[in-house]
Coordinates of C-alpha atoms in Angstrom, one line a residue:
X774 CA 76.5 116.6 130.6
X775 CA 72.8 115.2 131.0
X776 CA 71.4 118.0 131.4
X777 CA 72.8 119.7 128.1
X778 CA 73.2 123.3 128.0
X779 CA 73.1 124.3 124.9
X780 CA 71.7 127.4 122.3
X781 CA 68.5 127.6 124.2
X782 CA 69.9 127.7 127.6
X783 CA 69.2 124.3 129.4
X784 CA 67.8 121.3 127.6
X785 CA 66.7 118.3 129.6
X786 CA 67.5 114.6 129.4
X787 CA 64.9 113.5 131.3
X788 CA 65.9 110.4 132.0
X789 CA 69.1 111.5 133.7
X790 CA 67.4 111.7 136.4
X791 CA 66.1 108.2 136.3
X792 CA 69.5 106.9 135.3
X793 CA 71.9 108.9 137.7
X794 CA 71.0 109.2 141.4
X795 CA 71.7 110.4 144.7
X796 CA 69.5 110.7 148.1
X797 CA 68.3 114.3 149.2
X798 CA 69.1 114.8 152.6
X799 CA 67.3 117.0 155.2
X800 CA 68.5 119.3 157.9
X801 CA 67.0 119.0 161.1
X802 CA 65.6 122.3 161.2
X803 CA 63.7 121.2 157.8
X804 CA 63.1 117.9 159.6
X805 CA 61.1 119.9 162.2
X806 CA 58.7 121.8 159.9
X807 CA 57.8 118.4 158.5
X808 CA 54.9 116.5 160.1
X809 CA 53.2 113.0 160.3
X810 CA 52.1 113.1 156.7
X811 CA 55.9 113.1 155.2
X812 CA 57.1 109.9 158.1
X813 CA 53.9 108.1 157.0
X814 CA 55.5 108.4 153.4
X815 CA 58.8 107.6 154.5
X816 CA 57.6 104.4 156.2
X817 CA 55.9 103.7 152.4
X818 CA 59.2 104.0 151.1
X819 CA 61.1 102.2 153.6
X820 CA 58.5 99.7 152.8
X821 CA 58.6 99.5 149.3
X822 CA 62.2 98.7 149.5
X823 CA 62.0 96.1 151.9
X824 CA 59.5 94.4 149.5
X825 CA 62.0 95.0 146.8
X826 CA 64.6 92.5 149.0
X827 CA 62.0 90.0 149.4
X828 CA 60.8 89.4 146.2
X829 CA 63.6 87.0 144.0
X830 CA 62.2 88.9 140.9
X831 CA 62.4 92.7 142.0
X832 CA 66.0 91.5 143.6
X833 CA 68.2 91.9 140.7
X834 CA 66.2 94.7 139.9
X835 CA 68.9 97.7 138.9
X836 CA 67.7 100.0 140.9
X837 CA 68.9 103.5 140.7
X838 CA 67.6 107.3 142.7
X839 CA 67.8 110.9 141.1
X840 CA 67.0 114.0 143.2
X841 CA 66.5 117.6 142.6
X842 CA 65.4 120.6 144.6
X843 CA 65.0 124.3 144.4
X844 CA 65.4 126.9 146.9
X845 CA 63.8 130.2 146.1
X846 CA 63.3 133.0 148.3
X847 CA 61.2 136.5 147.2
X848 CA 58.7 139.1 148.3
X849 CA 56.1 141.2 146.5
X850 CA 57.5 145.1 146.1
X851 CA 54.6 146.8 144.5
X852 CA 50.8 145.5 145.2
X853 CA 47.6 146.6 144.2
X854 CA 45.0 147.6 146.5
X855 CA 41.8 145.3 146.5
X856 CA 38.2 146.8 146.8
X857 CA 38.3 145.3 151.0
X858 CA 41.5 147.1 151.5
X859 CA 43.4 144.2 151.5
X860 CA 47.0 143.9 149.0
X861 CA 46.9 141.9 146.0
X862 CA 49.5 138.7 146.0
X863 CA 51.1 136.4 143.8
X864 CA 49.9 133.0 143.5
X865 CA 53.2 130.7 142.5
X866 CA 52.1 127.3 143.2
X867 CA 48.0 126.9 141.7
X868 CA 48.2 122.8 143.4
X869 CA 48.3 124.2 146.7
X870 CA 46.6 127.5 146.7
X871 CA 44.4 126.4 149.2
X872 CA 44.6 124.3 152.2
X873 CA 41.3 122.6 154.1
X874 CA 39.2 125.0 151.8
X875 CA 40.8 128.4 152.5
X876 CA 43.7 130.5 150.9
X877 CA 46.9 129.4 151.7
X878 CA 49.6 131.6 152.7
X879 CA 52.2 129.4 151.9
X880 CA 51.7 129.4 148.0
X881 CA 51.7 132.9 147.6
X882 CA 54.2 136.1 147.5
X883 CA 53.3 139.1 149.6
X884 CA 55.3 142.1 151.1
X885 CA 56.9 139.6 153.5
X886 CA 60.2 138.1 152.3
X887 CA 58.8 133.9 152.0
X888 CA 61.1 131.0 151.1
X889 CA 57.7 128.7 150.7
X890 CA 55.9 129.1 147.4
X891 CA 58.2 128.0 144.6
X892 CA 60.9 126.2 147.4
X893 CA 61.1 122.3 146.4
X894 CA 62.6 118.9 147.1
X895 CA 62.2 115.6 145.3
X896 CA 63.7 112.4 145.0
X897 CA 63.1 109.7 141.9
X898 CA 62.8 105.7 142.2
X899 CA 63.6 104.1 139.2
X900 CA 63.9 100.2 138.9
X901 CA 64.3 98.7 135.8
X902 CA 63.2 94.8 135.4
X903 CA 63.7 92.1 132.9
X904 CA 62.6 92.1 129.5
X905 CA 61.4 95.9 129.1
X906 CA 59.1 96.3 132.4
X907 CA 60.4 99.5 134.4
X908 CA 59.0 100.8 137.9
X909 CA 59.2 104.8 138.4
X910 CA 58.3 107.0 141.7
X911 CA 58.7 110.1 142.3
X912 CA 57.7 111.8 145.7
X913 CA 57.9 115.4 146.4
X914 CA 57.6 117.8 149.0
X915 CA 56.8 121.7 148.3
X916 CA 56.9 124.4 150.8
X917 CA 53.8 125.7 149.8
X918 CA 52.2 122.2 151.2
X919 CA 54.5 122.3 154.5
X920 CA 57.1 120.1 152.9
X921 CA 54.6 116.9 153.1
X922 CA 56.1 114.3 151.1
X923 CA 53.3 113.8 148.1
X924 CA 53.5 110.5 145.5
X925 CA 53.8 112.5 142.4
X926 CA 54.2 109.4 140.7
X927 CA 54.1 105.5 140.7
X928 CA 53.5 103.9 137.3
X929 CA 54.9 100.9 135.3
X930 CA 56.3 101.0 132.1
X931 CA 56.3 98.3 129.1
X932 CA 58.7 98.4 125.7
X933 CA 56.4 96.4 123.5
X934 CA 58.8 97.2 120.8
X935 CA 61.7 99.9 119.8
X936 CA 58.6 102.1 118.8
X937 CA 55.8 101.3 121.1
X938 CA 55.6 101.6 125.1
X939 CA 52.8 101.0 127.9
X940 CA 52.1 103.0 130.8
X941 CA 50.1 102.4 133.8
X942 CA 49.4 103.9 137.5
X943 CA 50.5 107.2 138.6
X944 CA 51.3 110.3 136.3
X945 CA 52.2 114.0 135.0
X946 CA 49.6 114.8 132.6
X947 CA 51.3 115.6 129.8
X948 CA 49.6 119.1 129.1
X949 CA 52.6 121.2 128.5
X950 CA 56.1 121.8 127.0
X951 CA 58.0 121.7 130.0
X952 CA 54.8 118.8 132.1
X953 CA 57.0 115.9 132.0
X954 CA 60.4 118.1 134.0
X955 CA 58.4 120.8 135.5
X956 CA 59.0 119.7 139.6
X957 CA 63.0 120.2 138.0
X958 CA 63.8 123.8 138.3
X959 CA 67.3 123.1 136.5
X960 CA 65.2 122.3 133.8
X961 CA 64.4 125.7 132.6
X962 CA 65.8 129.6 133.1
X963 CA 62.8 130.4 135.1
X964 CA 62.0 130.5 138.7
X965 CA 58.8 128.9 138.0
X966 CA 57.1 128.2 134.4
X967 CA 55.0 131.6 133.9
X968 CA 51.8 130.6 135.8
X969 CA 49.8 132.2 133.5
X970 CA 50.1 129.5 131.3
X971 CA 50.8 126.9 133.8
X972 CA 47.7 127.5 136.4
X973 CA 45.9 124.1 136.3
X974 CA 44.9 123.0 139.4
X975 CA 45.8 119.4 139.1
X976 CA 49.0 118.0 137.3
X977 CA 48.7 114.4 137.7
X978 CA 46.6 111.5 136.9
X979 CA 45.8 108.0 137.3
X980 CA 45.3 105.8 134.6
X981 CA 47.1 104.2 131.3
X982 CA 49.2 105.6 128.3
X983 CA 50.3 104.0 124.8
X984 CA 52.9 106.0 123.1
X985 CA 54.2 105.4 119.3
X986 CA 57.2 106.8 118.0
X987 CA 59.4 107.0 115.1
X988 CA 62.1 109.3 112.9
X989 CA 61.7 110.0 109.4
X990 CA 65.0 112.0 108.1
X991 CA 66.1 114.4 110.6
X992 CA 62.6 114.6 112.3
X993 CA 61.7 112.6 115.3
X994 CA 57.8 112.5 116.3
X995 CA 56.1 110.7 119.1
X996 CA 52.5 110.2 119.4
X997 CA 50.9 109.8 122.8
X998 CA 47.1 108.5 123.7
X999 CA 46.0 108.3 127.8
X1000 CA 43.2 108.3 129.5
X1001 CA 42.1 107.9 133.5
X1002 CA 41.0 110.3 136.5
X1003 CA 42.7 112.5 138.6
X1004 CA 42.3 114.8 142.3
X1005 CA 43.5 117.9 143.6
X1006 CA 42.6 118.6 147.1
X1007 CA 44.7 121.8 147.4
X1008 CA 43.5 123.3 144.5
X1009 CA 42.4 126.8 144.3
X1010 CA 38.9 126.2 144.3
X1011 CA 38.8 123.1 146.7
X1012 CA 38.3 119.7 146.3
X1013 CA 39.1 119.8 142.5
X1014 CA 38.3 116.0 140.7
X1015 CA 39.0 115.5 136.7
X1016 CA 37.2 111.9 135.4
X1017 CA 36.7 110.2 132.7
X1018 CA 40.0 111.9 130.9
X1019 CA 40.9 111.7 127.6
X1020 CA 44.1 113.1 125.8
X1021 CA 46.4 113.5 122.8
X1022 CA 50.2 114.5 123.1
X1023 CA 52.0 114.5 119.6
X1024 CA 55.3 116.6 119.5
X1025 CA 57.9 116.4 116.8
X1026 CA 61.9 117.9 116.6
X1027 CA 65.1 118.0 114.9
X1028 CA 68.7 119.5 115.8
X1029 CA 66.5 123.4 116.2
X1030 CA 63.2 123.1 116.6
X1031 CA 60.6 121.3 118.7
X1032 CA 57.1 121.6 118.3
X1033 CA 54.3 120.4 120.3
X1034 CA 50.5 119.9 120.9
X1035 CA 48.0 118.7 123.2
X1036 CA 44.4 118.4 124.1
X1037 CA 42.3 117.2 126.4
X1038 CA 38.9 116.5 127.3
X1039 CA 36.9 115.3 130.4
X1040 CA 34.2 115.7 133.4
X1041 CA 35.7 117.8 136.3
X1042 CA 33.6 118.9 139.8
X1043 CA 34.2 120.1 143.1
X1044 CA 33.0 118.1 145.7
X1045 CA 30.0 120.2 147.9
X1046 CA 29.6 122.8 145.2
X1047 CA 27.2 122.5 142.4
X1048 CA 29.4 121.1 140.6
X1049 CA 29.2 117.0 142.8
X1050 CA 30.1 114.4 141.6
X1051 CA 26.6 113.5 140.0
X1052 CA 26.8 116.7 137.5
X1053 CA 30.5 117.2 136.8
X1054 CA 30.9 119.7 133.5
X1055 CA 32.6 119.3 130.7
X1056 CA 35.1 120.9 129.8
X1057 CA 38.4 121.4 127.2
X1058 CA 42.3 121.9 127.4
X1059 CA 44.1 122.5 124.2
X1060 CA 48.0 123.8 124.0
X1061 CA 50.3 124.5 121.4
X1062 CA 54.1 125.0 121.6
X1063 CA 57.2 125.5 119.9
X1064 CA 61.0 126.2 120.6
X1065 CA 63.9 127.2 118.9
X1066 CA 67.6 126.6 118.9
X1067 CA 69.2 130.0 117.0
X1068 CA 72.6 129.2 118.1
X1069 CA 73.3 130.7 121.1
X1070 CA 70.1 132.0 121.5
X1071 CA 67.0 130.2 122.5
X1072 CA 62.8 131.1 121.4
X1073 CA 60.0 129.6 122.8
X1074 CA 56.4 130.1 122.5
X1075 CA 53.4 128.3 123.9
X1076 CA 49.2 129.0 124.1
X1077 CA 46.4 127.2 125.9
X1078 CA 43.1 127.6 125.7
X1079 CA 40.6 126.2 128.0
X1080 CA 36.6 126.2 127.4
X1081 CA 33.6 125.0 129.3
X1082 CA 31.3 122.5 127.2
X1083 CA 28.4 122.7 129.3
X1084 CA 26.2 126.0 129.0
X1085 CA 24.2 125.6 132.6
X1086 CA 25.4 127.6 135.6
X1087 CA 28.3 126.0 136.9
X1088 CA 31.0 126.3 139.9
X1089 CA 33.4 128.1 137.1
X1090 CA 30.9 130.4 136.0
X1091 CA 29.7 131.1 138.8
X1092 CA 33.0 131.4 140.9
X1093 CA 35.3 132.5 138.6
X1094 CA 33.1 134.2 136.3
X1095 CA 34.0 132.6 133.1
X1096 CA 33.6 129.9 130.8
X1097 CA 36.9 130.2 128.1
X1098 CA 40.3 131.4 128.5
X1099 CA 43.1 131.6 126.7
X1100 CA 47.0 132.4 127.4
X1101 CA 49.8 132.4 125.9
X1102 CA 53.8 132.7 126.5
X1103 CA 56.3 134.6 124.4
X1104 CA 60.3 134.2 125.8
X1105 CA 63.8 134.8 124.5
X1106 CA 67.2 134.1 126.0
X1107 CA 70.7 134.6 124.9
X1108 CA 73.7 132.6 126.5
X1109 CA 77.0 134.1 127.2
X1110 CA 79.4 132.2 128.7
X1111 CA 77.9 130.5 131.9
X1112 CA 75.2 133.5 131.9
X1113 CA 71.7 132.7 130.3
X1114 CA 70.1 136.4 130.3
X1115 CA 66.3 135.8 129.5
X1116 CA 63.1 138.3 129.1
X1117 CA 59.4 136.8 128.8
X1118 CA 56.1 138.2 128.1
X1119 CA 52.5 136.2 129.1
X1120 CA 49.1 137.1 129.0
X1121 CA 45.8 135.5 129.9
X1122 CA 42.3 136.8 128.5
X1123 CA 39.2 135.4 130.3
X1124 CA 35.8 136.2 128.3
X1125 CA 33.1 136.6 131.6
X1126 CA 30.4 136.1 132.0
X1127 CA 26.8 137.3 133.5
X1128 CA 26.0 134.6 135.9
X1129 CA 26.2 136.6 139.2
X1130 CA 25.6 140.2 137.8
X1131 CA 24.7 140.8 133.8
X1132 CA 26.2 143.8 133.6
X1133 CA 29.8 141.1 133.5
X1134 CA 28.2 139.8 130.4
X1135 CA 30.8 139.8 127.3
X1136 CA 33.5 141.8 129.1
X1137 CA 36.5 140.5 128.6
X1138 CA 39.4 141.0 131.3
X1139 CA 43.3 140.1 130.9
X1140 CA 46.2 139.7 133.1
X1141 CA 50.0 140.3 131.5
X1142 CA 53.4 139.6 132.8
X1143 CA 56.3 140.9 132.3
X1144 CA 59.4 139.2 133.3
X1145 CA 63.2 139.2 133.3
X1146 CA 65.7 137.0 134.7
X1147 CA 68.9 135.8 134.6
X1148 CA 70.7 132.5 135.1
X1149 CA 73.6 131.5 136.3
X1150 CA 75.5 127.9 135.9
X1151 CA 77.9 128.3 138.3
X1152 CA 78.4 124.5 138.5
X1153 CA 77.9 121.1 136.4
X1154 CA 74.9 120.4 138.2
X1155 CA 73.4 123.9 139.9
X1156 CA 72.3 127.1 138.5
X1157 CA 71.5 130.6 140.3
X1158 CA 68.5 132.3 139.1
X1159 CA 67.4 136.2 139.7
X1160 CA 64.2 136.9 138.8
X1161 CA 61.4 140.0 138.4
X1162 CA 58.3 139.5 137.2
X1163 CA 55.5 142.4 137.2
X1164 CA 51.5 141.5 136.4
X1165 CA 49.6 144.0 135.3
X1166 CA 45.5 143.5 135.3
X1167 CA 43.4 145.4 132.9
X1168 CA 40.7 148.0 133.5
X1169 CA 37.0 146.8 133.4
X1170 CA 33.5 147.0 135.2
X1171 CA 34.5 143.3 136.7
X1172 CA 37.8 144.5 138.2
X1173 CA 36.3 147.8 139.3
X1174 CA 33.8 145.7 141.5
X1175 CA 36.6 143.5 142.6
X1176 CA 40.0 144.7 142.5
X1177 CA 43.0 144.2 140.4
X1178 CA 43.8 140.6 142.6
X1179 CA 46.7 139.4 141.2
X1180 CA 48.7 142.5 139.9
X1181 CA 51.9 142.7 141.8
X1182 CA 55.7 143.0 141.0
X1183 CA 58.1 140.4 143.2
X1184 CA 61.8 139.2 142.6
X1185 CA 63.0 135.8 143.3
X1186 CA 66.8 134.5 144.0
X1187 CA 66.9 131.0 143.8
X1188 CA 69.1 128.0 143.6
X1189 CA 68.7 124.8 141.5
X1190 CA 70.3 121.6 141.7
X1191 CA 70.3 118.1 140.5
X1192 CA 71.4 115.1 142.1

């Protein structure tokens, strides 16, 4: 089975989903909610294809599609009251948590039952050519962005040699454990990743990777060097550009364990803020992960840290009150049978700072979740998930002024599949 469940729960042959395809097919009440953005895609694709008859070389091209899609549903059941009066929500979907500058509805978990936030289709392209060269897309639509079709990817890939490949175009930063499957649902026992961890606001980027790799023994190890410049215009803060990128990926693994690490550095801004595109900041991503296979249960852990280079007031320090954080996941599963029973514990710690009001200066203020969840592989290819999470804010002079904005407690059902 490609996508292998095994001691840890679900491990993912990504390229399953290169290699073994099927179309994902709308209703027409879906249909309805899309709008011109997702036909203008379409037409792109219809395109594409067309070109893809035309062209002698492309022709014999073996062209193969993958889909996959999650449909989650859940509601907030306990929310904070903010110092306005207003409820606290949960943010699931940090790409989209705004839309044309202001909060978006759509990415978020009230007390109103939503299907949008964490609800997602996608479909992958993959053609491979002669002599090593591959073509890869993938376009997905989320409901927290109305369903709009969005080119998640579109890069080329080149096997120099049995240990070295080329990329170039479109594609997932490779920040985290789970960056290169995390659109895939099936791919993990969660509803979502824990955003605590997972809460950059942009996941892809445009430019050019060289990866090595290799075995020695047991142990295989890849090494992975990009670079390029990427946008987010949904992201929670606005307009949200990264440029001038620079990153690392080396992870090794055997039969039981993987481990993992990654950093990053660049210039990121905000277009209209202080923050333009003539004084971007500087700033640093760094993450660390490992996961174990104990039989038929599963550990995983993973940390991040994040810190601003630049010491001037900026948009983050102004905004959100901060120049570092750090976060970090702890999670355990246990399979019986066709059931995948799994608990996880994340935390974030921001250090703030006195920009807007000194009294901030040094405190330090952390969010924690709490969540357990179950899974259920009811099929070769689909899983049921239930899910509570609860996020609890700490007690400080910052939140006092504020409000505790994200601590809430929601459940999710939802449905996986693969294509």
């Amino acid at each position: 089975m490609p996508f292998n469940k095994t001691n840890n729960g679900i491990f993912v042959d990504t390229p399953y989903l290169l290699d073994h395809g099927a179309f994902i097919f709308t209703t027409q009440q879906e249909n309805r909610v899309m709008d011109q953005t997702i036909h203008k895609n379409i037409q792109n694709i219809v395109l594409s294809l067309v070109l893809l008859l035309i062209f002698p070389s492309l022709q014999a091209a073996e062209i193969k599609l993958s889909g996959f899609a999650s449909f989650v549903g859940g509601r907030a059941i306990k929310q904070s009251t903010l110092a306005d009066g207003s409820d606290a929500t949960f943010v699931a979907d940090n790409i989209y948590a705004n839309i044309n500058g202001r909060p978006n509805d759509a990415s978020r978990y009230s007390d109103k039952l939503s299907f949008r936030p964490d609800t997602t289709i996608g479909l992958q392209i993959h053609a491979a050519l002669s002599q090593g060269l591959n073509a890869t897309a993938q376009i997905k639509g989320t409901g927290a962005n109305n369903f709009n079709a969005d080119l998640e990817w579109a890069f080329l890939t080149y096997e120099l040699s049995e240990h070295m490949t080329l990329q170039a175009g479109r594609m997932r930063l490779p920040l985290f454990f789970y960056s290169d499957f995390l659109d895939v649902g099936y791919a993990y026992h969660w509803i979502r990743p824990p955003t605590a961890v997972y809460r950059l606001p942009i996941s892809s980027y445009e430019g050019a990777s060289i990866k090595f790799k290799g075995g020695l023994g047991p142990w295989d190890s890849a090494l992975r060097v990009y670079g390029g410049n990427g946008i987010s215009e949904n992201a929670l803060l606005g307009d949200f550009n990264a440029r001038d990128m620079l990153g690392i990926e080396l992870s090794t693994s055997n039969s039981w364990l993987q481990l993992r690490m990654s950093v990053l550095n660049g210039d990121f801004f905000t277009r209209g803020t202080t923050t333009g595109e003539d004084n971007p900041i500087d700033a640093m991503f760094a993450g660390a992960s490992v996961h174990m296979n104990l039989n038929k249960a599963f550990l995983m852990a993973e940390a991040t840290i994040t810190k601003i280079n630049d010491d001037y007031l900026d948009l983050f320090n102004s905004l959100l009150q901060t120049d570092y954080n750090e976060s970090y996941i702890l999670s355990a599963g246990y399979e019986i049978g066709d059931f995948t029973p799994h608990i996880s514990y994340t935390e974030i710690k921001t250090e703030l700072t006195g920009d807007l009001n000194p009294i901030f200066e040094g405190v330090t203020n952390r969010s924690n979740t709490l969540i357990v969840g179950l899974r259920w592989d009811f099929h070769p290819a689909a899983a049921l998930k239930l899910e509570y999470s609860s996020v609890k804010e700490s007690d400080n002079i910052f939140v006092a002024a504020v409000g505790k904005t994200g601590e809430t407690d929601i459940v999710n059902v939802g449905l996986d599949i693969v294509f």
